[in-house]
Short mmCIF file of C-alpha atoms in Angstrom, two decimals:
data_model
loop_
_atom_site.label_atom_id
_atom_site.label_comp_id
_atom_site.label_asym_id
_atom_site.label_seq_id
_atom_site.Cartn_x
_atom_site.Cartn_y
_atom_site.Cartn_z
CA MET A 192 30.91 2.12 -22.48
CA ILE A 193 27.68 1.07 -21.79
CA HIS A 194 26.44 4.11 -19.55
CA ARG A 195 27.40 6.16 -22.34
CA LYS A 196 24.75 4.70 -24.70
CA PHE A 197 22.17 4.88 -21.84
CA ARG A 198 19.83 7.97 -22.16
CA LEU A 199 19.68 9.81 -18.98
CA GLU A 200 16.87 12.17 -19.90
CA VAL A 201 13.31 11.12 -18.22
CA ILE A 202 11.41 9.72 -21.47
CA ASN A 203 8.50 7.87 -19.82
CA ILE A 204 7.05 8.00 -16.13
CA LEU A 205 6.34 4.38 -15.48
CA ASN A 206 2.81 3.88 -14.02
CA ILE A 207 3.02 0.42 -12.11
CA THR A 208 0.13 -1.06 -9.96
CA ARG A 209 1.20 -2.91 -7.43
CA TYR A 210 -1.39 -5.75 -5.89
CA ALA A 211 -1.27 -7.11 -2.28
CA ILE A 212 -1.50 -10.94 -1.69
CA LYS A 213 -4.63 -12.00 -0.37
CA ASN A 214 -3.81 -15.48 0.91
CA GLU A 215 -2.21 -15.72 3.62
CA CYS A 216 -0.36 -18.95 2.97
CA LEU A 217 1.56 -17.23 0.20
CA ILE A 218 2.63 -14.12 2.52
CA PRO A 219 5.78 -15.46 3.96
CA TRP A 220 7.21 -15.97 0.40
CA VAL A 221 5.67 -13.44 -2.38
CA LYS A 222 5.73 -9.41 -1.53
CA PHE A 223 3.44 -8.35 -4.04
CA PHE A 224 2.13 -8.71 -7.88
CA TRP A 225 2.42 -5.88 -10.30
CA HIS A 226 1.28 -4.89 -13.45
CA ILE A 227 2.62 -2.45 -16.07
CA GLU A 228 0.41 -1.22 -19.62
CA ALA A 229 1.89 1.03 -21.81
CA ALA A 230 1.45 2.13 -25.46
CA ASN A 231 3.85 4.03 -27.53
CA ALA A 232 6.65 3.10 -25.01
CA ASP A 233 10.15 4.25 -25.21
CA ILE A 234 11.59 2.96 -21.97
CA HIS A 235 15.61 2.97 -21.23
CA TYR A 236 16.80 2.82 -17.79
CA LYS A 237 19.33 1.63 -15.45
CA LEU A 238 18.25 -1.23 -12.96
CA LEU A 239 19.89 -0.83 -9.49
CA PRO A 240 20.87 -4.09 -7.40
CA THR A 241 17.88 -5.49 -5.38
CA ASP A 242 17.08 -8.05 -2.88
CA CYS A 243 14.08 -9.59 -4.51
CA ILE A 244 13.68 -12.01 -7.21
CA ASP A 245 11.11 -11.09 -10.09
CA VAL A 246 9.10 -13.59 -12.28
CA ILE A 247 8.28 -11.34 -15.27
CA LEU A 248 5.34 -12.61 -17.48
CA ASN A 249 5.87 -10.19 -20.67
CA LEU A 250 2.78 -10.13 -23.04
CA ALA A 251 3.81 -7.60 -25.68
CA ASP A 252 7.23 -6.44 -27.21
CA TYR A 253 10.13 -7.93 -26.13
CA VAL A 254 12.50 -6.81 -23.04
CA VAL A 255 16.21 -6.26 -23.41
CA TYR A 256 18.85 -6.04 -20.50
CA GLU A 257 22.27 -4.70 -20.72
CA THR A 258 25.13 -5.21 -18.70
CA GLU A 259 28.83 -4.37 -19.38
CA CYS A 260 29.35 -7.49 -20.85
CA ASN A 261 26.45 -8.51 -23.31
CA LYS A 262 23.04 -7.50 -24.17
CA ILE A 263 20.16 -10.15 -23.31
CA ILE A 264 16.60 -10.22 -25.14
CA ALA A 265 14.72 -12.13 -22.46
CA PRO A 266 12.25 -14.73 -22.76
CA PRO A 267 8.63 -13.72 -22.55
CA PHE A 268 8.28 -15.38 -19.17
CA HIS A 269 11.57 -15.14 -17.27
CA ILE A 270 13.40 -14.69 -13.84
CA ASN A 271 15.26 -11.56 -13.12
CA GLY A 272 17.22 -12.84 -9.95
CA LEU A 273 18.93 -11.35 -7.17
CA ARG A 274 21.10 -8.73 -8.65
CA SER A 275 24.53 -7.38 -7.13
CA LYS A 276 25.45 -5.27 -9.96
CA TYR A 277 23.38 -2.68 -11.84
CA SER A 278 22.24 -3.27 -15.52
CA PHE A 279 19.89 -1.55 -18.08
CA ILE A 280 16.39 -2.34 -19.28
CA HIS A 281 15.20 -1.40 -22.81
CA GLN A 282 11.49 -1.86 -24.10
CA GLU A 283 9.73 0.24 -27.08
CA LYS A 284 6.47 0.08 -28.32
CA THR A 285 4.18 -1.94 -26.29
CA ILE A 286 4.69 -2.87 -22.59
CA SER A 287 2.22 -5.26 -20.93
CA ILE A 288 3.88 -7.19 -17.90
CA PHE A 289 2.60 -8.78 -14.99
CA GLY A 290 5.16 -9.36 -12.55
CA ILE A 291 5.63 -11.60 -8.91
CA SER A 292 8.22 -9.97 -6.62
CA PHE A 293 9.60 -12.78 -4.13
CA TYR A 294 11.44 -12.47 -1.10
CA PRO A 295 14.87 -13.80 -1.46
CA HIS A 296 13.86 -16.84 -0.03
CA GLY A 297 10.32 -16.93 -1.53
CA LEU A 298 10.81 -18.49 -4.91
CA TYR A 299 12.56 -21.78 -3.71
CA PRO A 300 9.36 -23.50 -2.11
CA PHE A 301 7.63 -22.89 -5.79
CA VAL A 302 10.53 -24.56 -8.30
CA HIS A 303 12.57 -26.40 -5.63
CA LYS A 304 15.85 -25.87 -7.31
CA SER A 305 18.97 -24.11 -6.18
CA LEU A 306 18.94 -20.30 -7.09
CA LYS A 307 22.27 -20.08 -7.21
CA GLU A 308 21.82 -20.29 -11.20
CA VAL A 309 19.56 -17.23 -11.24
CA GLN A 310 22.38 -14.90 -9.90
CA ASN A 311 22.56 -11.66 -11.57
CA LYS A 312 20.88 -13.59 -14.64
CA VAL A 313 18.05 -13.52 -16.51
CA VAL A 314 16.53 -16.99 -16.69
CA ASP A 315 13.74 -18.74 -18.72
CA LEU A 316 11.08 -19.59 -16.34
CA ASN A 317 10.46 -22.65 -18.55
CA GLY A 318 13.89 -23.81 -18.00
CA LEU A 319 13.57 -23.49 -13.91
CA SER A 320 9.95 -24.88 -13.68
CA TYR A 321 8.50 -25.72 -16.65
CA SER A 322 5.03 -26.68 -14.41
CA LEU A 323 5.01 -22.95 -13.11
CA GLY A 324 5.72 -21.51 -16.53
CA GLU A 325 3.08 -23.33 -18.28
CA LYS A 326 0.27 -22.75 -15.50
CA LEU A 327 1.15 -19.04 -15.13
CA LYS A 328 0.71 -19.02 -19.07
CA LYS A 329 -2.55 -20.30 -18.74
CA ALA A 330 -3.24 -17.70 -15.99
CA VAL A 331 -2.48 -14.68 -18.22
CA SER A 332 -4.69 -15.78 -20.89
CA ASN A 333 -8.00 -14.38 -18.82
CA ASP A 334 -9.40 -11.56 -20.32
CA THR A 335 -9.15 -8.92 -17.27
CA THR A 336 -6.35 -7.44 -14.92
CA GLU A 337 -8.48 -8.57 -12.09
CA LYS A 338 -8.90 -12.14 -13.13
CA ILE A 339 -5.19 -12.49 -14.39
CA ILE A 340 -3.89 -11.29 -10.77
CA ALA A 341 -6.22 -13.88 -9.20
CA GLU A 342 -5.31 -16.60 -11.50
CA ILE A 343 -1.60 -15.84 -10.87
CA GLU A 344 -2.27 -15.95 -7.01
CA ASN A 345 -4.36 -19.45 -7.40
CA THR A 346 -1.37 -20.68 -9.53
CA LEU A 347 1.01 -20.08 -7.05
CA ILE A 348 -1.11 -21.40 -4.39
CA GLN A 349 -1.35 -24.99 -6.23
CA GLU A 350 2.52 -24.88 -7.12
CA LEU A 351 3.38 -23.83 -3.17
CA SER A 352 5.25 -27.28 -1.82
CA ILE A 353 7.10 -26.59 1.78
CA LYS A 354 8.24 -28.83 4.30
CA GLN A 355 9.06 -27.99 7.92
CA ASP A 356 12.83 -28.64 7.42
CA PHE A 357 12.51 -25.53 4.95
CA VAL A 358 10.04 -23.62 6.76
CA ASP A 359 12.88 -23.61 9.57
CA LYS A 360 15.81 -22.62 7.33
CA ALA A 361 13.36 -19.71 5.59
CA GLN A 362 12.92 -18.32 9.28
CA LEU A 363 16.69 -18.34 9.93
CA ILE A 364 17.11 -16.56 6.42
CA SER A 365 14.25 -14.07 7.16
CA ASP A 366 15.36 -13.39 10.74
CA PHE A 367 19.11 -12.58 9.36
CA ILE A 368 17.35 -10.46 6.64
CA THR A 369 15.66 -8.38 9.25
CA ILE A 370 18.07 -8.31 12.33
CA SER A 371 20.17 -5.58 12.73
CA ASP A 372 23.53 -4.80 10.89
CA ASP A 373 25.23 -4.33 14.20
CA ILE A 374 25.19 -8.10 14.53
CA SER A 375 27.53 -9.96 12.57
CA ILE A 376 27.01 -13.47 11.07
CA LYS A 377 29.43 -15.22 13.41
CA SER A 378 27.20 -13.95 16.39
CA PHE A 379 24.04 -14.40 14.49
CA CYS A 380 25.09 -18.53 13.90
CA TYR A 381 26.34 -18.70 17.41
CA GLU A 382 23.15 -17.58 19.17
CA ARG A 383 21.21 -20.21 17.16
CA SER A 384 23.77 -22.74 17.63
CA ILE A 385 24.58 -23.08 13.31
CA ASN A 386 27.85 -23.79 11.85
CA ILE A 387 28.72 -20.55 9.77
CA LYS A 388 29.79 -22.54 6.62
CA THR A 389 26.51 -24.61 7.18
CA PHE A 390 24.50 -21.26 7.31
CA GLU A 391 26.10 -19.83 4.29
CA ARG A 392 25.55 -22.77 1.98
CA MET A 393 22.20 -23.22 2.92
CA PHE A 394 21.70 -18.92 2.25
CA LEU A 395 23.19 -19.36 -1.30
CA ASN A 396 21.04 -22.41 -2.10
CA TYR A 397 17.52 -20.73 -1.07
CA THR A 398 18.59 -17.14 -2.06
CA GLY A 399 21.30 -17.54 -4.67
CA TYR A 400 23.29 -15.05 -2.61
CA THR A 401 25.49 -15.26 0.44
CA PRO A 402 24.45 -13.70 3.75
CA LYS A 403 27.38 -10.97 3.59
CA ILE A 404 26.42 -9.70 0.00
CA LEU A 405 22.41 -9.97 0.71
CA ARG A 406 23.24 -7.64 3.69
CA ARG A 407 25.27 -5.09 1.36
CA ILE A 408 22.35 -5.09 -0.93
CA LYS A 409 19.85 -3.97 1.51
CA ARG A 410 22.11 -1.46 2.86
CA PHE A 411 22.28 -0.23 -0.56
CA GLN A 412 18.73 0.07 -1.19
CA ASN A 413 18.44 1.84 2.09
CA THR A 414 21.12 4.62 0.91
CA CYS A 415 19.50 4.69 -2.52
CA ASN A 416 15.72 5.34 -0.80
CA GLN A 417 17.51 8.07 1.28
CA LEU A 418 19.25 9.82 -1.29
CA VAL A 419 15.91 9.64 -3.70
CA HIS A 420 13.30 10.48 -1.18
CA GLN A 421 14.84 11.94 1.91
CA HIS A 422 17.71 14.17 0.20
CA ILE A 423 19.87 13.79 3.40
CA SER A 424 23.52 14.53 3.53
CA LEU A 425 26.10 11.90 2.66
CA THR A 426 27.63 12.07 6.06
CA ASP A 427 24.24 11.50 7.68
CA ILE A 428 23.84 8.50 5.20
CA THR A 429 27.15 7.25 6.01
CA TYR A 430 26.24 7.41 9.66
CA ASP A 431 22.80 6.02 9.59
CA ASN A 432 24.17 2.92 7.36
CA ASN A 433 27.05 2.19 9.71
CA PHE A 434 29.75 3.01 7.05
CA THR A 435 33.26 3.25 8.58
CA ASP A 436 33.65 6.72 6.64
CA GLN A 437 32.13 8.69 3.94
CA SER A 438 34.72 7.46 1.27
CA TYR A 439 33.98 3.91 2.11
CA PHE A 440 30.16 4.87 1.54
CA ILE A 441 30.81 6.77 -1.87
CA LYS A 442 33.08 3.62 -2.94
CA GLU A 443 30.34 0.99 -1.97
CA PHE A 444 27.36 2.99 -3.69
CA THR A 445 29.10 3.60 -6.79
CA ARG A 446 30.24 -0.06 -6.94
CA PHE A 447 26.62 -1.10 -7.02
CA SER A 448 25.10 1.81 -8.84
CA GLY A 449 27.94 2.78 -11.45
CA THR A 450 27.47 6.42 -10.31
CA ALA A 451 28.50 8.38 -7.03
CA PRO A 452 25.81 9.35 -4.94
CA ARG A 453 25.66 12.98 -6.01
CA THR A 454 25.65 12.13 -9.77
CA PHE A 455 22.88 9.45 -8.83
CA GLN A 456 20.94 12.35 -7.43
CA THR A 457 21.39 14.42 -10.20
CA GLU A 458 20.76 12.35 -13.68
CA LYS A 459 17.80 10.35 -12.46
CA ALA A 460 18.04 7.46 -14.74
CA THR A 461 16.86 4.76 -12.61
CA VAL A 462 13.57 3.03 -12.69
CA LYS A 463 13.39 3.57 -8.78
CA GLU A 464 13.48 7.52 -9.92
CA ASN A 465 10.92 7.40 -12.61
CA VAL A 466 7.90 5.38 -11.26
CA LYS A 467 4.48 6.24 -9.82
CA TYR A 468 2.95 3.40 -7.90
CA LYS A 469 -0.66 2.58 -7.31
CA TYR A 470 -1.59 0.28 -4.57
CA LEU A 471 -4.50 -2.19 -4.76
#
């Protein structure tokens, strides 16, 4: 089993710098930019399911992703799509990566292709959008981190192409993502006079996931944050996140993370638990 190969001890604390989006036209689509650089690295961490789509611009030694089924040596510029399953990331020697984190529906207006193809996958950026890949390659050729971040943002501004029809659909997706879990998909669609099947197809096309799965991923992320940062009881987490009972919460958490909640707290094997962020 893959988890037996995984190194549970903390090998390196990752120091990641997050950069805020400066141009307002990108804010509805892009969460933030990020950068990590390290020498003599030896990184072997678990990646948890996430509701963002990351474009990875790797300028150094290759990144390996490992799942239950296979290992993938990622192309230098690649997309790590929305994940509903845990996986592992391995990188050694030199790390120099720039990343762009998009909202679930945020990548579409830059590539204009269905994101069903990036679900639980690592995809070559050039294969999805050759134009975006080539322009970002030029952007990261600058000589300082600040210039690279600025050029990445300029590149995205140039590549952004949206029509009002997509803006309206993206707003529906955003509304659903942020609305209370107490409101069912059926009620949400009824209040907005949209057919459920139409909404689900739209959601799948623009994010790569159905509304139900993405809502479950977001709930899982919330429980992770509570376990890592708040250390509250499983009973309270169950109640706070509207699980029917504690056994269902444990089963759902284990499905997404590969470990039970208490084991998750003790092994500290994920990127989430071994990162220090600097915000600029």
